[in-house]
mmCIF file of C-alpha atoms in Angstrom:
data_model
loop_
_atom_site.group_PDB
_atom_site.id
_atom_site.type_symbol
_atom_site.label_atom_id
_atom_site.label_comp_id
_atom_site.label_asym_id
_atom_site.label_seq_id
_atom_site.Cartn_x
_atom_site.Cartn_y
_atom_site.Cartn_z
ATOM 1 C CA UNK A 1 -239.176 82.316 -20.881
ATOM 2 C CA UNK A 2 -237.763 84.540 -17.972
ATOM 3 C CA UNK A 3 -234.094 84.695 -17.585
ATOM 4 C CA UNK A 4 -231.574 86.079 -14.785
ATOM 5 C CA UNK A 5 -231.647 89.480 -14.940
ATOM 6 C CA UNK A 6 -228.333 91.185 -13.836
ATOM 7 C CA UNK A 7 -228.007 95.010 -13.234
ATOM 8 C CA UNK A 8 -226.514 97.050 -14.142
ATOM 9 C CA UNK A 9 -224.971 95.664 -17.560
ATOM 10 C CA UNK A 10 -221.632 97.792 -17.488
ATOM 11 C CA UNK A 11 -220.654 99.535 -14.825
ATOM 12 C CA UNK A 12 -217.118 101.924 -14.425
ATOM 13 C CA UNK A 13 -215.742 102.991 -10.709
ATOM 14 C CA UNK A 14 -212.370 104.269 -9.718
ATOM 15 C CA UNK A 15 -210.356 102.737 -7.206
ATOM 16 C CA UNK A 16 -211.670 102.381 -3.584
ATOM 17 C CA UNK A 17 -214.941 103.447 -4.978
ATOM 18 C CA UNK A 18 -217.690 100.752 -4.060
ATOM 19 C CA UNK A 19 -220.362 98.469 -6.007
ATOM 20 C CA UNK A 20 -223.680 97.128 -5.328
ATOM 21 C CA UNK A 21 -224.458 94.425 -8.188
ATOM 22 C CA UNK A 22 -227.908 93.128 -8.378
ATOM 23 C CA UNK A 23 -229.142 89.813 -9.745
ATOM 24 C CA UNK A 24 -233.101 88.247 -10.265
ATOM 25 C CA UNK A 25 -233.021 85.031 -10.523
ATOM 26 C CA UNK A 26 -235.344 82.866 -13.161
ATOM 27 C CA UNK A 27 -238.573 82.715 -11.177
ATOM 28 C CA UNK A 28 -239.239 79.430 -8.645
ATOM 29 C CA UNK A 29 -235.361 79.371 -8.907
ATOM 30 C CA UNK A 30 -234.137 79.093 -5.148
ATOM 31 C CA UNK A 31 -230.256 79.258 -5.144
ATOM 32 C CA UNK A 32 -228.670 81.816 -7.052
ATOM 33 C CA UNK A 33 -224.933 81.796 -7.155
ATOM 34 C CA UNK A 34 -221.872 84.570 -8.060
ATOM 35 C CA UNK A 35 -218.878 83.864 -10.613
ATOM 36 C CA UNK A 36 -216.145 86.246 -11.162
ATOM 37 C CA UNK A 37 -214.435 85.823 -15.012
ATOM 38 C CA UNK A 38 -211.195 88.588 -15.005
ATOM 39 C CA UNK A 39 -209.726 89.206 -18.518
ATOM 40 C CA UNK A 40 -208.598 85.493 -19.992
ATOM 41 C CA UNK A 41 -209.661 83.426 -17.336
ATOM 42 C CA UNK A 42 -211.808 80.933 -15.919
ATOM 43 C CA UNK A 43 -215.085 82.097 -14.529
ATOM 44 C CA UNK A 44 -214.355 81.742 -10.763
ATOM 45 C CA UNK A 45 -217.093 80.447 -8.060
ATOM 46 C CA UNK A 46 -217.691 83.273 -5.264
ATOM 47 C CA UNK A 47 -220.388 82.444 -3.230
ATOM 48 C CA UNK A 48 -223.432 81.078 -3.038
ATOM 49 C CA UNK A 49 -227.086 81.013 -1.564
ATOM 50 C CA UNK A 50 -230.071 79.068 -1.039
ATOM 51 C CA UNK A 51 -233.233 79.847 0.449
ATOM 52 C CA UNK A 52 -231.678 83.402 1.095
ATOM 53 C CA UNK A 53 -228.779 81.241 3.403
ATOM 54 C CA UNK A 54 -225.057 81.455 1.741
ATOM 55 C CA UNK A 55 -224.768 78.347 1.168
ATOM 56 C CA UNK A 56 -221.196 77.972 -0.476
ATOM 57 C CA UNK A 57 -218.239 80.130 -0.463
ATOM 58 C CA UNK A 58 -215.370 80.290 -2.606
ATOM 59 C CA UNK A 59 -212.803 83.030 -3.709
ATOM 60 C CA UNK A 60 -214.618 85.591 -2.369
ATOM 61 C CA UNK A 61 -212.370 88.429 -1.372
ATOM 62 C CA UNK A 62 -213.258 90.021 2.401
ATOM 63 C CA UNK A 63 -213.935 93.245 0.765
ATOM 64 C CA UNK A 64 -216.949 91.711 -0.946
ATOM 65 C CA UNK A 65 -220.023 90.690 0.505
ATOM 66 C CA UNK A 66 -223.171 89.214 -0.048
ATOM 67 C CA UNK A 67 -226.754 88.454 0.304
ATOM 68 C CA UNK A 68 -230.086 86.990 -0.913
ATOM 69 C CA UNK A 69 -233.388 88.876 0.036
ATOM 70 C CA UNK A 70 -236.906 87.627 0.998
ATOM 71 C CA UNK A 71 -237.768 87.951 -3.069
ATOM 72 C CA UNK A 72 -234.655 85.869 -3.756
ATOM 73 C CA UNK A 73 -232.561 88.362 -5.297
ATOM 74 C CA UNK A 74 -229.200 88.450 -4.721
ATOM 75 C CA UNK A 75 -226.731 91.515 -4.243
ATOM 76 C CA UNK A 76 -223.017 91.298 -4.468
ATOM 77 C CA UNK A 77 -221.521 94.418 -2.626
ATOM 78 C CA UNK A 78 -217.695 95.200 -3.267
ATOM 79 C CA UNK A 79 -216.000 97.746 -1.546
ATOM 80 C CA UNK A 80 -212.487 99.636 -1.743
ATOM 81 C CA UNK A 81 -212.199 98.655 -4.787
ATOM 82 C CA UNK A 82 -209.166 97.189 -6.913
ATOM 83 C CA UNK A 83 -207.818 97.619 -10.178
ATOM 84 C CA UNK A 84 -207.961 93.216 -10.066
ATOM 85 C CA UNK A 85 -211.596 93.628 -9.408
ATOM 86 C CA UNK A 86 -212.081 94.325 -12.889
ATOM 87 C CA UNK A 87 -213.787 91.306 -14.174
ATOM 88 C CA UNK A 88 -217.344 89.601 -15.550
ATOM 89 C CA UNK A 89 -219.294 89.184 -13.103
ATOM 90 C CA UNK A 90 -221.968 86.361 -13.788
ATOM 91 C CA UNK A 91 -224.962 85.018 -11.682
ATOM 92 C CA UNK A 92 -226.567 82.215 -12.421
ATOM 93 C CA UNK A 93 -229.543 80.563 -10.830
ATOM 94 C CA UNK A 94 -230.865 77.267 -10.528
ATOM 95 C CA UNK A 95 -233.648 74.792 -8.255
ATOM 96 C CA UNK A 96 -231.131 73.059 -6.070
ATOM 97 C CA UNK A 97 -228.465 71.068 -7.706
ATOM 98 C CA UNK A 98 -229.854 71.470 -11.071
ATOM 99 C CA UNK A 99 -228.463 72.883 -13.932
ATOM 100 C CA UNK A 100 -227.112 76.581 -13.459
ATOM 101 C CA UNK A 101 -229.000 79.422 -15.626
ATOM 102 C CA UNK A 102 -226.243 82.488 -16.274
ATOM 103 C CA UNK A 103 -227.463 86.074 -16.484
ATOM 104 C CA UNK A 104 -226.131 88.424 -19.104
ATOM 105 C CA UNK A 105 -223.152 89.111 -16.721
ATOM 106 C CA UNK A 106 -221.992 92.372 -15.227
ATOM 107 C CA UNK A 107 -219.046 94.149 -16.624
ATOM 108 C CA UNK A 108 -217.150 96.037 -13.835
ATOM 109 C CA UNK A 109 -214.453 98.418 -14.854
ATOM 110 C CA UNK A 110 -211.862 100.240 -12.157
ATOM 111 C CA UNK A 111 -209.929 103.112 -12.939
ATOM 112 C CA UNK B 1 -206.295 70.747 -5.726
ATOM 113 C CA UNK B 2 -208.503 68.799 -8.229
ATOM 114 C CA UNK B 3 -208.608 70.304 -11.746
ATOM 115 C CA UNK B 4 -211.132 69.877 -14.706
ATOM 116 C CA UNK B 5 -208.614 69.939 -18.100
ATOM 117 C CA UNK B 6 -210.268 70.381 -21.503
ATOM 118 C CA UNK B 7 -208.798 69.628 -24.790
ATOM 119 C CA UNK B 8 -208.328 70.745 -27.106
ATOM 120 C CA UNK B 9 -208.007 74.414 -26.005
ATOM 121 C CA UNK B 10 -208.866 75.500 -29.202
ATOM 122 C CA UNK B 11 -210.577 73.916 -32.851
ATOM 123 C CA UNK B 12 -211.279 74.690 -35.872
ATOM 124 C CA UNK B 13 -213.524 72.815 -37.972
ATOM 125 C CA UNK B 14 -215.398 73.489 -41.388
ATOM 126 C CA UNK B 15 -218.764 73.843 -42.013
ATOM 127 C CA UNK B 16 -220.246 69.999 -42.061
ATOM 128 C CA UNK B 17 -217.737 68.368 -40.686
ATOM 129 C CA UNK B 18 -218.309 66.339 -36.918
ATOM 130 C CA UNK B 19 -216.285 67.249 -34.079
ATOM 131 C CA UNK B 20 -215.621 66.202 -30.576
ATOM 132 C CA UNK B 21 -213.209 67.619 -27.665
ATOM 133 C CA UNK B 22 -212.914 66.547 -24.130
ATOM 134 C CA UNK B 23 -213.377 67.180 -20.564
ATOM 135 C CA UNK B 24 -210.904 65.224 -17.959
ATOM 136 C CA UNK B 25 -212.057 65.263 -14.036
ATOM 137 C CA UNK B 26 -210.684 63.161 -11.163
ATOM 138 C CA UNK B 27 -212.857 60.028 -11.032
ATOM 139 C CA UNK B 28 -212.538 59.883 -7.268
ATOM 140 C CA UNK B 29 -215.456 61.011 -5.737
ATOM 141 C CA UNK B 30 -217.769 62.134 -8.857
ATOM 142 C CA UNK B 31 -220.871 63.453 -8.392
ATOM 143 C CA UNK B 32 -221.864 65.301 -11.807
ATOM 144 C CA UNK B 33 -220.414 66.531 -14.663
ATOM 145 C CA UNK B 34 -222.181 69.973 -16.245
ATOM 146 C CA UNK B 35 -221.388 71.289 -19.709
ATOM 147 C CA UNK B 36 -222.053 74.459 -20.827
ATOM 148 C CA UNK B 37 -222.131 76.252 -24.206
ATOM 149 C CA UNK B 38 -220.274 79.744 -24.308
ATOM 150 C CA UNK B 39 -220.926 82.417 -26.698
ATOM 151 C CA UNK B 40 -219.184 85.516 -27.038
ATOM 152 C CA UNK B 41 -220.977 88.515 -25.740
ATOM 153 C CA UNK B 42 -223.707 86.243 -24.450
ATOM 154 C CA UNK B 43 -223.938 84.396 -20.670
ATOM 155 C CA UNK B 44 -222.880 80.591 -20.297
ATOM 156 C CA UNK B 45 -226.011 78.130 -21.631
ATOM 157 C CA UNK B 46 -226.640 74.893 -20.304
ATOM 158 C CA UNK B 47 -225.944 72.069 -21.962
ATOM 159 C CA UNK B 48 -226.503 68.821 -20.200
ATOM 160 C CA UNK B 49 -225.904 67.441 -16.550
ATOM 161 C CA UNK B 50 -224.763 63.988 -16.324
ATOM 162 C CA UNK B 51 -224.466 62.173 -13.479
ATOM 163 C CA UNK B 52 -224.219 57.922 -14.212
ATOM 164 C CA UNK B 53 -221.288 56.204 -16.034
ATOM 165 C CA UNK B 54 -222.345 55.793 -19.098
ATOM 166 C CA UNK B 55 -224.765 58.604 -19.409
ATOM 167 C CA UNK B 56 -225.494 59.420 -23.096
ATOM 168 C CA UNK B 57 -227.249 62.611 -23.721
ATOM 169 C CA UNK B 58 -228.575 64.035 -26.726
ATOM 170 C CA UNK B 59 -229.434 68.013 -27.704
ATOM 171 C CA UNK B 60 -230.014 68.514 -31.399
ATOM 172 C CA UNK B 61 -226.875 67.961 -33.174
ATOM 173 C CA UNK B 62 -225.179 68.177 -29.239
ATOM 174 C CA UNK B 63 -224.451 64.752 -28.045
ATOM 175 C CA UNK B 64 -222.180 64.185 -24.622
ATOM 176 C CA UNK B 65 -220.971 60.936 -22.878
ATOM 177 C CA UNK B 66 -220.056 60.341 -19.712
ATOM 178 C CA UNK B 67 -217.194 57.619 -18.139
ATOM 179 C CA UNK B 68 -217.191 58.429 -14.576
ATOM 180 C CA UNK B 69 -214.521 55.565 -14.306
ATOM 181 C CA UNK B 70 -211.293 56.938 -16.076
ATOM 182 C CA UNK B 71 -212.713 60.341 -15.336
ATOM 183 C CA UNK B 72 -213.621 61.592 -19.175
ATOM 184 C CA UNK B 73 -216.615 63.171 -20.507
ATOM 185 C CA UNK B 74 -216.936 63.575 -24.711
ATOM 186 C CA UNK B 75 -218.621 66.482 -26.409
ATOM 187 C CA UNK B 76 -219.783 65.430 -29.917
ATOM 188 C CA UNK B 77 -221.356 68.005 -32.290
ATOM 189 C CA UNK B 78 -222.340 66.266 -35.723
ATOM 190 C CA UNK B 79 -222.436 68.545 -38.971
ATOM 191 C CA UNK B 80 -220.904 71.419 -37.557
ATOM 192 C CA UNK B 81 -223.013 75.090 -38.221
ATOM 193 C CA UNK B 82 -221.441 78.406 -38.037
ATOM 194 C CA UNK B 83 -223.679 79.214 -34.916
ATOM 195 C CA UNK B 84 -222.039 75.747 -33.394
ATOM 196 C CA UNK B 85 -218.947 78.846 -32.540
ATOM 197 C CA UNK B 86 -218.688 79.269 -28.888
ATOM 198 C CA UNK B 87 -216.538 78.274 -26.009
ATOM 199 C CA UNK B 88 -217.700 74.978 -24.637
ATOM 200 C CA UNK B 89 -217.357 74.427 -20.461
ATOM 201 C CA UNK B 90 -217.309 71.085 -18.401
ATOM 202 C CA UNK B 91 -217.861 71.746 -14.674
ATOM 203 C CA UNK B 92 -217.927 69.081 -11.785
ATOM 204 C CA UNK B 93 -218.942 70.139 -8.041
ATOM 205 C CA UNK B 94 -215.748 69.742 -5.948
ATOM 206 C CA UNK B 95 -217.504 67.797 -3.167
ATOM 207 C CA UNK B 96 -221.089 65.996 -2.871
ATOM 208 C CA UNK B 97 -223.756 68.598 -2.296
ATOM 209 C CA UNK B 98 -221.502 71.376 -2.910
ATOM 210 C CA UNK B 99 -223.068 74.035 -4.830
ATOM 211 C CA UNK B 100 -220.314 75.830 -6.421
ATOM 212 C CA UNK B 101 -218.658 74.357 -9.707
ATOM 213 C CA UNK B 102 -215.563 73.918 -10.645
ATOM 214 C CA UNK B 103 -214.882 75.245 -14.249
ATOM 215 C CA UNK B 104 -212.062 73.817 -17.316
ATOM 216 C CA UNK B 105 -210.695 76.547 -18.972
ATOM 217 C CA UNK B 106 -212.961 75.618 -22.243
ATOM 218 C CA UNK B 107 -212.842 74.342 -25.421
ATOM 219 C CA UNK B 108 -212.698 77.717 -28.492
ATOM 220 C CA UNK B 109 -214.757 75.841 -31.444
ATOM 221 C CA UNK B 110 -214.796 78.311 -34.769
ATOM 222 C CA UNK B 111 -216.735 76.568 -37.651
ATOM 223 C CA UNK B 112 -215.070 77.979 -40.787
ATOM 224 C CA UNK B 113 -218.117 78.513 -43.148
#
């Protein structure tokens, strides 16, 4: 069966450098949604969107942004980067308010 | 701020034996409860999604219950398997319709063969 597809898998910047991280979600799958895990911790809620609207927001920093496109994949773009920013970063999609499908994760490293 | 607590934080159990940990959630204003099974290198894998008191659900050896009234939610694995290892996750949404979840900090199973 298809899964989320994150790209790419590992990815190494130095500071203030900026990101584009791309996510397919499972197809049919109509809200796809960003987590952030840093070293240790919780995986943390970022934003989400449905039907290519954000839909939900959480601790998304202002230097990050979003968006879903008319195929319903989702890019997170982070700019000026932080050494903090280093982190998993997960999507996950789902139909609605149905149980979330996690890709393989992103793993973004700053220098 | 409304937390999700797990407990233990961290079990060990040999090979065979039955285990169970827990998932604590304010019992105000529930809406689901989402458990997820963690393994290392891999992403987060759906579990079950339980949204009635009293919800018993069954996966395999996987069994979860639900008691939206004192806020608790049991994970039950029977005959523990080395492959049973992960991190297990509760998650609630914070508010009705809300998409984004609200994540413990995990339960660390490690089946000693």
């Amino acid at each position: 069966a298809a899964g989320v597809i994150q790209s790419p898998r590992h990815l190494i910047k130095e500071k203030r450098e900026t990101a584009t991280l791309k996510c397919y979600p499972i197809p049919r799958h109509d809200t796809v949604y960003w987590y952030q895990q840093g070293p240790g911790q919780d995986p943390q809620f970022l934003i989400s969107f449905y039907e290519k609207m954000q839909s939900d927001k959480g601790s998304i920093p202002d230097r990050f942004s979003a968006q879903q496109f008319s195929d319903y994949h989702s890019e997170l773009n982070m700019s000026s980067l932080e050494l903090g920013d280093s982190a998993l970063y997960f999507c996950a999609s789902s139909t609605g308010y149905n149980e979330q499908f996690f890709g393989p994760g992103t793993r973004l490293t700053v220098l | 701020i409304l937390n999700v607590e797990q407990s233990p934080q961290s079990l060990h159990v040999q090979e065979g034996d039955s285990t169970n940990f827990t998932c604590s959630f304010p019992s105000s204003n529930f809406y689901a409860l989402h458990w997820y099974r963690w393994e290392t290198a891999k992403s987060p894998e759906a579990l079950f999604v339980m949204t009635l008191n009293g919800d018993e659900k069954k996966k395999g050896r996987i069994s979860a219950t639900l008691n939206t009234k004192e806020g608790y939610s049991y994970l039950y694995i029977k005959g523990s398997q080395p492959e049973d290892s992960a991190t297990y996750l509760c998650a609630f949404p914070l508010i009705q319709g809300a998409q984004k979840l609200v994540f413990g900090q995990g339960t660390r199973l490690t089946i000693n063969p």
